[in-house]
PDB file of C-alpha atoms in Angstrom:
ATOM      1  CA  GLN A  22      -4.770  23.086  49.751  1.00  0.00           C
ATOM      2  CA  VAL A  23      -6.884  21.471  52.438  1.00  0.00           C
ATOM      3  CA  GLN A  24      -5.741  17.959  53.325  1.00  0.00           C
ATOM      4  CA  LEU A  25      -7.191  15.543  55.835  1.00  0.00           C
ATOM      5  CA  VAL A  26      -5.480  12.194  56.372  1.00  0.00           C
ATOM      6  CA  GLU A  27      -7.015   9.551  58.622  1.00  0.00           C
ATOM      7  CA  SER A  28      -5.076   6.720  60.236  1.00  0.00           C
ATOM      8  CA  GLY A  29      -5.484   4.077  62.908  1.00  0.00           C
ATOM      9  CA  GLY A  30      -8.042   1.782  61.329  1.00  0.00           C
ATOM     10  CA  GLY A  31      -7.727  -1.981  61.334  1.00  0.00           C
ATOM     11  CA  LEU A  32      -9.193  -5.267  62.509  1.00  0.00           C
ATOM     12  CA  VAL A  33     -10.398  -5.457  66.105  1.00  0.00           C
ATOM     13  CA  LYS A  34     -12.440  -8.002  68.046  1.00  0.00           C
ATOM     14  CA  PRO A  35     -15.900  -7.198  69.391  1.00  0.00           C
ATOM     15  CA  GLY A  36     -15.579  -5.385  72.698  1.00  0.00           C
ATOM     16  CA  GLY A  37     -12.171  -4.048  71.766  1.00  0.00           C
ATOM     17  CA  SER A  38     -10.893  -0.507  71.342  1.00  0.00           C
ATOM     18  CA  LEU A  39      -9.279   1.538  68.601  1.00  0.00           C
ATOM     19  CA  ARG A  40      -8.087   5.137  68.323  1.00  0.00           C
ATOM     20  CA  LEU A  41      -8.387   6.946  65.016  1.00  0.00           C
ATOM     21  CA  SER A  42      -6.381  10.035  64.121  1.00  0.00           C
ATOM     22  CA  CYS A  43      -6.844  12.689  61.461  1.00  0.00           C
ATOM     23  CA  ALA A  44      -3.958  14.949  60.450  1.00  0.00           C
ATOM     24  CA  ALA A  45      -5.072  18.274  59.018  1.00  0.00           C
ATOM     25  CA  SER A  46      -3.138  20.718  56.844  1.00  0.00           C
ATOM     26  CA  GLY A  47      -3.702  23.569  54.427  1.00  0.00           C
ATOM     27  CA  PHE A  48      -5.997  25.608  56.681  1.00  0.00           C
ATOM     28  CA  THR A  49      -6.102  27.088  60.186  1.00  0.00           C
ATOM     29  CA  PHE A  50      -7.231  23.971  62.038  1.00  0.00           C
ATOM     30  CA  SER A  51      -8.075  25.797  65.258  1.00  0.00           C
ATOM     31  CA  ASP A  52     -10.690  27.925  63.450  1.00  0.00           C
ATOM     32  CA  TYR A  53     -12.913  25.029  62.455  1.00  0.00           C
ATOM     33  CA  PHE A  54     -15.338  22.549  63.921  1.00  0.00           C
ATOM     34  CA  MET A  55     -14.487  18.992  62.835  1.00  0.00           C
ATOM     35  CA  SER A  56     -16.636  15.892  62.344  1.00  0.00           C
ATOM     36  CA  TRP A  57     -16.271  12.143  62.113  1.00  0.00           C
ATOM     37  CA  ILE A  58     -18.563  10.459  59.593  1.00  0.00           C
ATOM     38  CA  ARG A  59     -18.677   6.750  58.793  1.00  0.00           C
ATOM     39  CA  GLN A  60     -19.926   4.539  55.996  1.00  0.00           C
ATOM     40  CA  ALA A  61     -20.640   0.857  56.521  1.00  0.00           C
ATOM     41  CA  PRO A  62     -19.919  -1.392  53.519  1.00  0.00           C
ATOM     42  CA  GLY A  63     -22.512  -0.796  50.817  1.00  0.00           C
ATOM     43  CA  LYS A  64     -24.466   1.626  53.009  1.00  0.00           C
ATOM     44  CA  GLY A  65     -25.061   5.344  53.296  1.00  0.00           C
ATOM     45  CA  LEU A  66     -23.197   7.931  55.317  1.00  0.00           C
ATOM     46  CA  GLU A  67     -23.693   8.267  59.067  1.00  0.00           C
ATOM     47  CA  TRP A  68     -22.587  11.349  60.998  1.00  0.00           C
ATOM     48  CA  ILE A  69     -21.242  10.223  64.364  1.00  0.00           C
ATOM     49  CA  SER A  70     -19.655  13.192  66.136  1.00  0.00           C
ATOM     50  CA  TYR A  71     -18.439  16.775  65.915  1.00  0.00           C
ATOM     51  CA  ILE A  72     -16.192  18.913  68.075  1.00  0.00           C
ATOM     52  CA  GLY A  73     -16.014  22.681  68.268  1.00  0.00           C
ATOM     53  CA  SER A  74     -12.931  24.676  67.385  1.00  0.00           C
ATOM     54  CA  SER A  75     -11.728  24.920  70.998  1.00  0.00           C
ATOM     55  CA  GLY A  76     -12.883  21.439  71.957  1.00  0.00           C
ATOM     56  CA  THR A  77     -15.558  22.544  74.402  1.00  0.00           C
ATOM     57  CA  THR A  78     -18.558  21.852  72.163  1.00  0.00           C
ATOM     58  CA  ILE A  79     -19.068  18.146  71.465  1.00  0.00           C
ATOM     59  CA  HIS A  80     -22.032  16.124  70.196  1.00  0.00           C
ATOM     60  CA  TYR A  81     -22.495  12.446  69.332  1.00  0.00           C
ATOM     61  CA  ALA A  82     -24.979  10.328  67.451  1.00  0.00           C
ATOM     62  CA  ASP A  83     -27.019   8.070  69.706  1.00  0.00           C
ATOM     63  CA  SER A  84     -25.430   5.013  68.067  1.00  0.00           C
ATOM     64  CA  VAL A  85     -21.991   5.822  69.548  1.00  0.00           C
ATOM     65  CA  LYS A  86     -22.804   7.911  72.621  1.00  0.00           C
ATOM     66  CA  GLY A  87     -21.056   6.541  75.718  1.00  0.00           C
ATOM     67  CA  ARG A  88     -18.667   4.383  73.665  1.00  0.00           C
ATOM     68  CA  PHE A  89     -16.830   6.851  71.409  1.00  0.00           C
ATOM     69  CA  THR A  90     -14.925   9.998  72.442  1.00  0.00           C
ATOM     70  CA  ILE A  91     -13.915  12.763  70.060  1.00  0.00           C
ATOM     71  CA  SER A  92     -11.002  15.079  70.875  1.00  0.00           C
ATOM     72  CA  ARG A  93      -8.528  17.382  69.181  1.00  0.00           C
ATOM     73  CA  ASP A  94      -5.050  18.821  69.606  1.00  0.00           C
ATOM     74  CA  ASN A  95      -4.947  22.235  67.947  1.00  0.00           C
ATOM     75  CA  ALA A  96      -1.199  22.552  68.531  1.00  0.00           C
ATOM     76  CA  LYS A  97      -0.684  19.427  66.421  1.00  0.00           C
ATOM     77  CA  ASN A  98      -3.494  20.052  63.913  1.00  0.00           C
ATOM     78  CA  SER A  99      -4.981  16.684  64.805  1.00  0.00           C
ATOM     79  CA  LEU A 100      -8.412  15.204  65.400  1.00  0.00           C
ATOM     80  CA  PHE A 101      -9.000  11.951  67.248  1.00  0.00           C
ATOM     81  CA  LEU A 102     -11.729   9.381  67.808  1.00  0.00           C
ATOM     82  CA  GLN A 103     -11.356   6.939  70.692  1.00  0.00           C
ATOM     83  CA  MET A 104     -13.642   3.970  70.047  1.00  0.00           C
ATOM     84  CA  ASN A 105     -14.396   1.590  72.925  1.00  0.00           C
ATOM     85  CA  ARG A 106     -16.711  -1.422  73.306  1.00  0.00           C
ATOM     86  CA  LEU A 107     -16.696  -1.903  69.555  1.00  0.00           C
ATOM     87  CA  ARG A 108     -19.469  -3.906  67.903  1.00  0.00           C
ATOM     88  CA  ALA A 109     -19.775  -5.642  64.551  1.00  0.00           C
ATOM     89  CA  GLU A 110     -22.104  -2.858  63.409  1.00  0.00           C
ATOM     90  CA  ASP A 111     -19.289  -0.322  63.888  1.00  0.00           C
ATOM     91  CA  THR A 112     -17.522  -1.858  60.879  1.00  0.00           C
ATOM     92  CA  ALA A 113     -17.169   0.999  58.397  1.00  0.00           C
ATOM     93  CA  VAL A 114     -14.882   3.423  56.653  1.00  0.00           C
ATOM     94  CA  TYR A 115     -14.393   6.370  59.001  1.00  0.00           C
ATOM     95  CA  PHE A 116     -13.940   9.812  57.451  1.00  0.00           C
ATOM     96  CA  CYS A 117     -12.858  12.993  59.172  1.00  0.00           C
ATOM     97  CA  ALA A 118     -14.262  16.194  57.747  1.00  0.00           C
ATOM     98  CA  ARG A 119     -13.941  19.944  58.170  1.00  0.00           C
ATOM     99  CA  ASP A 120     -17.063  21.835  59.202  1.00  0.00           C
ATOM    100  CA  PRO A 121     -17.320  25.511  58.188  1.00  0.00           C
ATOM    101  CA  PRO A 122     -19.581  27.713  60.343  1.00  0.00           C
ATOM    102  CA  GLY A 123     -23.139  26.402  60.162  1.00  0.00           C
ATOM    103  CA  GLN A 124     -22.184  23.660  57.720  1.00  0.00           C
ATOM    104  CA  LEU A 125     -21.197  20.037  57.660  1.00  0.00           C
ATOM    105  CA  ALA A 126     -18.190  18.608  55.886  1.00  0.00           C
ATOM    106  CA  ASP A 127     -16.888  20.833  53.115  1.00  0.00           C
ATOM    107  CA  TYR A 128     -13.655  18.797  52.900  1.00  0.00           C
ATOM    108  CA  TRP A 129     -13.211  15.090  53.588  1.00  0.00           C
ATOM    109  CA  GLY A 130     -10.297  12.766  54.118  1.00  0.00           C
ATOM    110  CA  LEU A 131      -9.992   9.529  52.178  1.00  0.00           C
ATOM    111  CA  GLY A 132     -11.116   7.490  55.183  1.00  0.00           C
ATOM    112  CA  THR A 133      -9.741   4.622  57.241  1.00  0.00           C
ATOM    113  CA  LEU A 134     -11.371   1.185  57.432  1.00  0.00           C
ATOM    114  CA  VAL A 135     -12.375  -0.259  60.783  1.00  0.00           C
ATOM    115  CA  THR A 136     -13.403  -3.913  60.842  1.00  0.00           C
ATOM    116  CA  VAL A 137     -14.912  -5.393  63.987  1.00  0.00           C
ATOM    117  CA  SER A 138     -14.896  -9.166  63.795  1.00  0.00           C
ATOM    118  CA  SER A 139     -13.891 -12.170  65.837  1.00  0.00           C
TER     119      SER A 139
ATOM    120  CA  GLN B   4     -32.126  10.587  64.903  1.00  0.00           C
ATOM    121  CA  SER B   5     -33.875   8.778  62.074  1.00  0.00           C
ATOM    122  CA  ALA B   6     -32.191   8.999  58.689  1.00  0.00           C
ATOM    123  CA  LEU B   7     -33.651  11.303  56.078  1.00  0.00           C
ATOM    124  CA  THR B   8     -35.573   9.538  53.299  1.00  0.00           C
ATOM    125  CA  GLN B   9     -34.094   9.410  49.810  1.00  0.00           C
ATOM    126  CA  PRO B  10     -35.076   7.205  46.858  1.00  0.00           C
ATOM    127  CA  ALA B  11     -32.714   4.263  46.533  1.00  0.00           C
ATOM    128  CA  SER B  12     -32.126   4.916  42.858  1.00  0.00           C
ATOM    129  CA  VAL B  13     -32.915   7.293  40.017  1.00  0.00           C
ATOM    130  CA  SER B  14     -31.915   7.232  36.386  1.00  0.00           C
ATOM    131  CA  GLY B  15     -31.875   9.474  33.360  1.00  0.00           C
ATOM    132  CA  SER B  16     -30.464   9.797  29.885  1.00  0.00           C
ATOM    133  CA  PRO B  17     -27.649  12.149  28.904  1.00  0.00           C
ATOM    134  CA  GLY B  18     -28.914  15.702  28.532  1.00  0.00           C
ATOM    135  CA  GLN B  19     -32.009  15.122  30.652  1.00  0.00           C
ATOM    136  CA  SER B  20     -32.717  16.548  34.107  1.00  0.00           C
ATOM    137  CA  ILE B  21     -33.345  14.508  37.221  1.00  0.00           C
ATOM    138  CA  ILE B  22     -34.486  15.365  40.735  1.00  0.00           C
ATOM    139  CA  ILE B  23     -33.491  13.578  43.920  1.00  0.00           C
ATOM    140  CA  SER B  24     -35.668  14.160  46.969  1.00  0.00           C
ATOM    141  CA  CYS B  25     -34.681  14.156  50.626  1.00  0.00           C
ATOM    142  CA  THR B  26     -37.529  14.074  53.137  1.00  0.00           C
ATOM    143  CA  GLY B  27     -37.245  14.755  56.830  1.00  0.00           C
ATOM    144  CA  THR B  28     -39.306  16.309  59.580  1.00  0.00           C
ATOM    145  CA  SER B  29     -39.848  19.636  61.302  1.00  0.00           C
ATOM    146  CA  ASN B  30     -36.897  18.722  63.522  1.00  0.00           C
ATOM    147  CA  ASP B  31     -34.405  18.687  60.674  1.00  0.00           C
ATOM    148  CA  VAL B  32     -35.049  19.550  56.997  1.00  0.00           C
ATOM    149  CA  GLY B  33     -38.216  21.500  57.758  1.00  0.00           C
ATOM    150  CA  GLY B  34     -36.743  23.433  60.620  1.00  0.00           C
ATOM    151  CA  TYR B  35     -33.356  24.655  59.396  1.00  0.00           C
ATOM    152  CA  PRO B  36     -31.784  26.110  56.237  1.00  0.00           C
ATOM    153  CA  TYR B  37     -28.810  23.763  56.642  1.00  0.00           C
ATOM    154  CA  VAL B  38     -29.277  21.064  54.020  1.00  0.00           C
ATOM    155  CA  SER B  39     -26.260  19.834  52.097  1.00  0.00           C
ATOM    156  CA  TRP B  40     -25.786  17.437  49.201  1.00  0.00           C
ATOM    157  CA  TYR B  41     -22.756  15.269  48.501  1.00  0.00           C
ATOM    158  CA  GLN B  42     -21.665  13.375  45.402  1.00  0.00           C
ATOM    159  CA  GLN B  43     -19.723  10.145  45.911  1.00  0.00           C
ATOM    160  CA  HIS B  44     -18.123   8.087  43.187  1.00  0.00           C
ATOM    161  CA  PRO B  45     -17.327   4.413  43.954  1.00  0.00           C
ATOM    162  CA  GLY B  46     -14.391   4.013  46.285  1.00  0.00           C
ATOM    163  CA  LYS B  47     -13.981   7.766  46.704  1.00  0.00           C
ATOM    164  CA  ALA B  48     -14.656  10.251  49.483  1.00  0.00           C
ATOM    165  CA  PRO B  49     -17.854  12.291  49.231  1.00  0.00           C
ATOM    166  CA  LYS B  50     -17.667  15.735  47.643  1.00  0.00           C
ATOM    167  CA  LEU B  51     -19.810  18.672  48.760  1.00  0.00           C
ATOM    168  CA  ILE B  52     -21.923  19.983  45.867  1.00  0.00           C
ATOM    169  CA  ILE B  53     -24.684  21.983  47.608  1.00  0.00           C
ATOM    170  CA  TYR B  54     -24.826  23.610  51.057  1.00  0.00           C
ATOM    171  CA  ASP B  55     -27.341  25.808  52.862  1.00  0.00           C
ATOM    172  CA  VAL B  56     -30.110  24.265  50.727  1.00  0.00           C
ATOM    173  CA  SER B  57     -29.157  25.944  47.463  1.00  0.00           C
ATOM    174  CA  LYS B  58     -25.601  27.337  47.518  1.00  0.00           C
ATOM    175  CA  ARG B  59     -22.858  25.866  45.337  1.00  0.00           C
ATOM    176  CA  PRO B  60     -19.229  25.713  46.480  1.00  0.00           C
ATOM    177  CA  SER B  61     -16.705  27.278  44.170  1.00  0.00           C
ATOM    178  CA  GLY B  62     -15.898  24.979  41.271  1.00  0.00           C
ATOM    179  CA  VAL B  63     -19.137  22.994  41.322  1.00  0.00           C
ATOM    180  CA  SER B  64     -21.022  22.984  38.036  1.00  0.00           C
ATOM    181  CA  ASN B  65     -24.140  25.142  37.820  1.00  0.00           C
ATOM    182  CA  ARG B  66     -25.903  22.053  36.466  1.00  0.00           C
ATOM    183  CA  PHE B  67     -26.370  21.167  40.139  1.00  0.00           C
ATOM    184  CA  SER B  68     -29.036  23.083  42.054  1.00  0.00           C
ATOM    185  CA  GLY B  69     -30.839  22.669  45.346  1.00  0.00           C
ATOM    186  CA  SER B  70     -34.163  23.716  46.803  1.00  0.00           C
ATOM    187  CA  LYS B  71     -36.462  23.023  49.736  1.00  0.00           C
ATOM    188  CA  SER B  72     -40.192  22.992  50.349  1.00  0.00           C
ATOM    189  CA  ALA B  73     -41.599  22.178  53.785  1.00  0.00           C
ATOM    190  CA  TYR B  74     -39.945  18.957  54.952  1.00  0.00           C
ATOM    191  CA  THR B  75     -38.456  17.961  51.582  1.00  0.00           C
ATOM    192  CA  ALA B  76     -35.207  19.125  50.029  1.00  0.00           C
ATOM    193  CA  SER B  77     -34.414  18.433  46.399  1.00  0.00           C
ATOM    194  CA  LEU B  78     -31.295  18.179  44.264  1.00  0.00           C
ATOM    195  CA  THR B  79     -31.726  18.849  40.560  1.00  0.00           C
ATOM    196  CA  ILE B  80     -29.088  17.838  38.050  1.00  0.00           C
ATOM    197  CA  SER B  81     -29.671  19.296  34.609  1.00  0.00           C
ATOM    198  CA  GLY B  82     -27.974  18.336  31.342  1.00  0.00           C
ATOM    199  CA  LEU B  83     -27.047  14.904  32.706  1.00  0.00           C
ATOM    200  CA  GLN B  84     -23.557  13.716  31.826  1.00  0.00           C
ATOM    201  CA  ALA B  85     -21.978  10.281  32.129  1.00  0.00           C
ATOM    202  CA  GLU B  86     -19.670  11.592  34.871  1.00  0.00           C
ATOM    203  CA  ASP B  87     -22.693  12.422  37.030  1.00  0.00           C
ATOM    204  CA  GLU B  88     -23.259   8.703  37.635  1.00  0.00           C
ATOM    205  CA  ALA B  89     -22.583   8.380  41.358  1.00  0.00           C
ATOM    206  CA  ASP B  90     -24.229   8.126  44.758  1.00  0.00           C
ATOM    207  CA  TYR B  91     -25.825  11.274  46.160  1.00  0.00           C
ATOM    208  CA  HIS B  92     -26.332  11.904  49.859  1.00  0.00           C
ATOM    209  CA  CYS B  93     -28.295  14.655  51.600  1.00  0.00           C
ATOM    210  CA  SER B  94     -27.719  15.884  55.141  1.00  0.00           C
ATOM    211  CA  SER B  95     -29.465  18.256  57.528  1.00  0.00           C
ATOM    212  CA  TYR B  96     -28.859  19.902  60.849  1.00  0.00           C
ATOM    213  CA  THR B  97     -31.256  18.739  63.566  1.00  0.00           C
ATOM    214  CA  SER B  98     -32.978  20.127  66.638  1.00  0.00           C
ATOM    215  CA  SER B  99     -30.702  17.912  68.761  1.00  0.00           C
ATOM    216  CA  ASN B 100     -27.669  19.935  67.610  1.00  0.00           C
ATOM    217  CA  THR B 101     -26.547  16.979  65.536  1.00  0.00           C
ATOM    218  CA  TRP B 102     -26.445  16.171  61.836  1.00  0.00           C
ATOM    219  CA  VAL B 103     -28.335  13.452  59.980  1.00  0.00           C
ATOM    220  CA  PHE B 104     -27.847  11.950  56.529  1.00  0.00           C
ATOM    221  CA  GLY B 105     -30.242  10.360  54.100  1.00  0.00           C
ATOM    222  CA  GLY B 106     -29.788   6.767  52.997  1.00  0.00           C
ATOM    223  CA  GLY B 107     -28.208   7.798  49.702  1.00  0.00           C
ATOM    224  CA  THR B 108     -29.433   7.637  46.100  1.00  0.00           C
ATOM    225  CA  LYS B 109     -27.685   5.832  43.264  1.00  0.00           C
ATOM    226  CA  LEU B 110     -27.883   7.809  40.020  1.00  0.00           C
ATOM    227  CA  THR B 111     -27.569   5.817  36.818  1.00  0.00           C
ATOM    228  CA  VAL B 112     -26.973   7.636  33.537  1.00  0.00           C
ATOM    229  CA  LEU B 113     -28.532   5.438  30.862  1.00  0.00           C
TER     230      LEU B 113
END
């Protein structure tokens, strides 16, 4: 069965950095686009980035462009999100998700909480 | 990349039907057949219940259905059950090759 497990969240000061990881299993990871989606406390979902199956296609939401970098390691079935210059408004639960062709997020991880606070 | 517009809350009694709307623009909902709906119970990860406007993933109840007209997509839940009480989120592909979500709708089963 498809499993996505995020890790790397925690408390970080404004301006700091954090690297999230997502370990995938139960499907051929290298066949799928992957997305990061976040949810601030008590708020709706916000798509922030996706990466193509080979890693050459990448897009970001304007809110994170220039600060966040998505990447993947198909040999290790892993997805990453490098987050730099973090702001208080980046505080959220970060989910990784699998994207079938032409779709967004058919399977989700349980999420990892990132808190940006001094 | 403005968020799609959903009502903040809707409610209905068991057995009734409800509709949740999701309004965008010609650059997202109106321009592509790639609208999805997600159900999210408190403290849980979202679950895909509708994709490509009106398709249901395997295992999702046929009480859930989706449609689209112009710039507005809709999720209909028929035969409301207590377990349907949750937050519902819509999403759409956009002309910027990105995805956008709505603000989410809280469904209360009275």
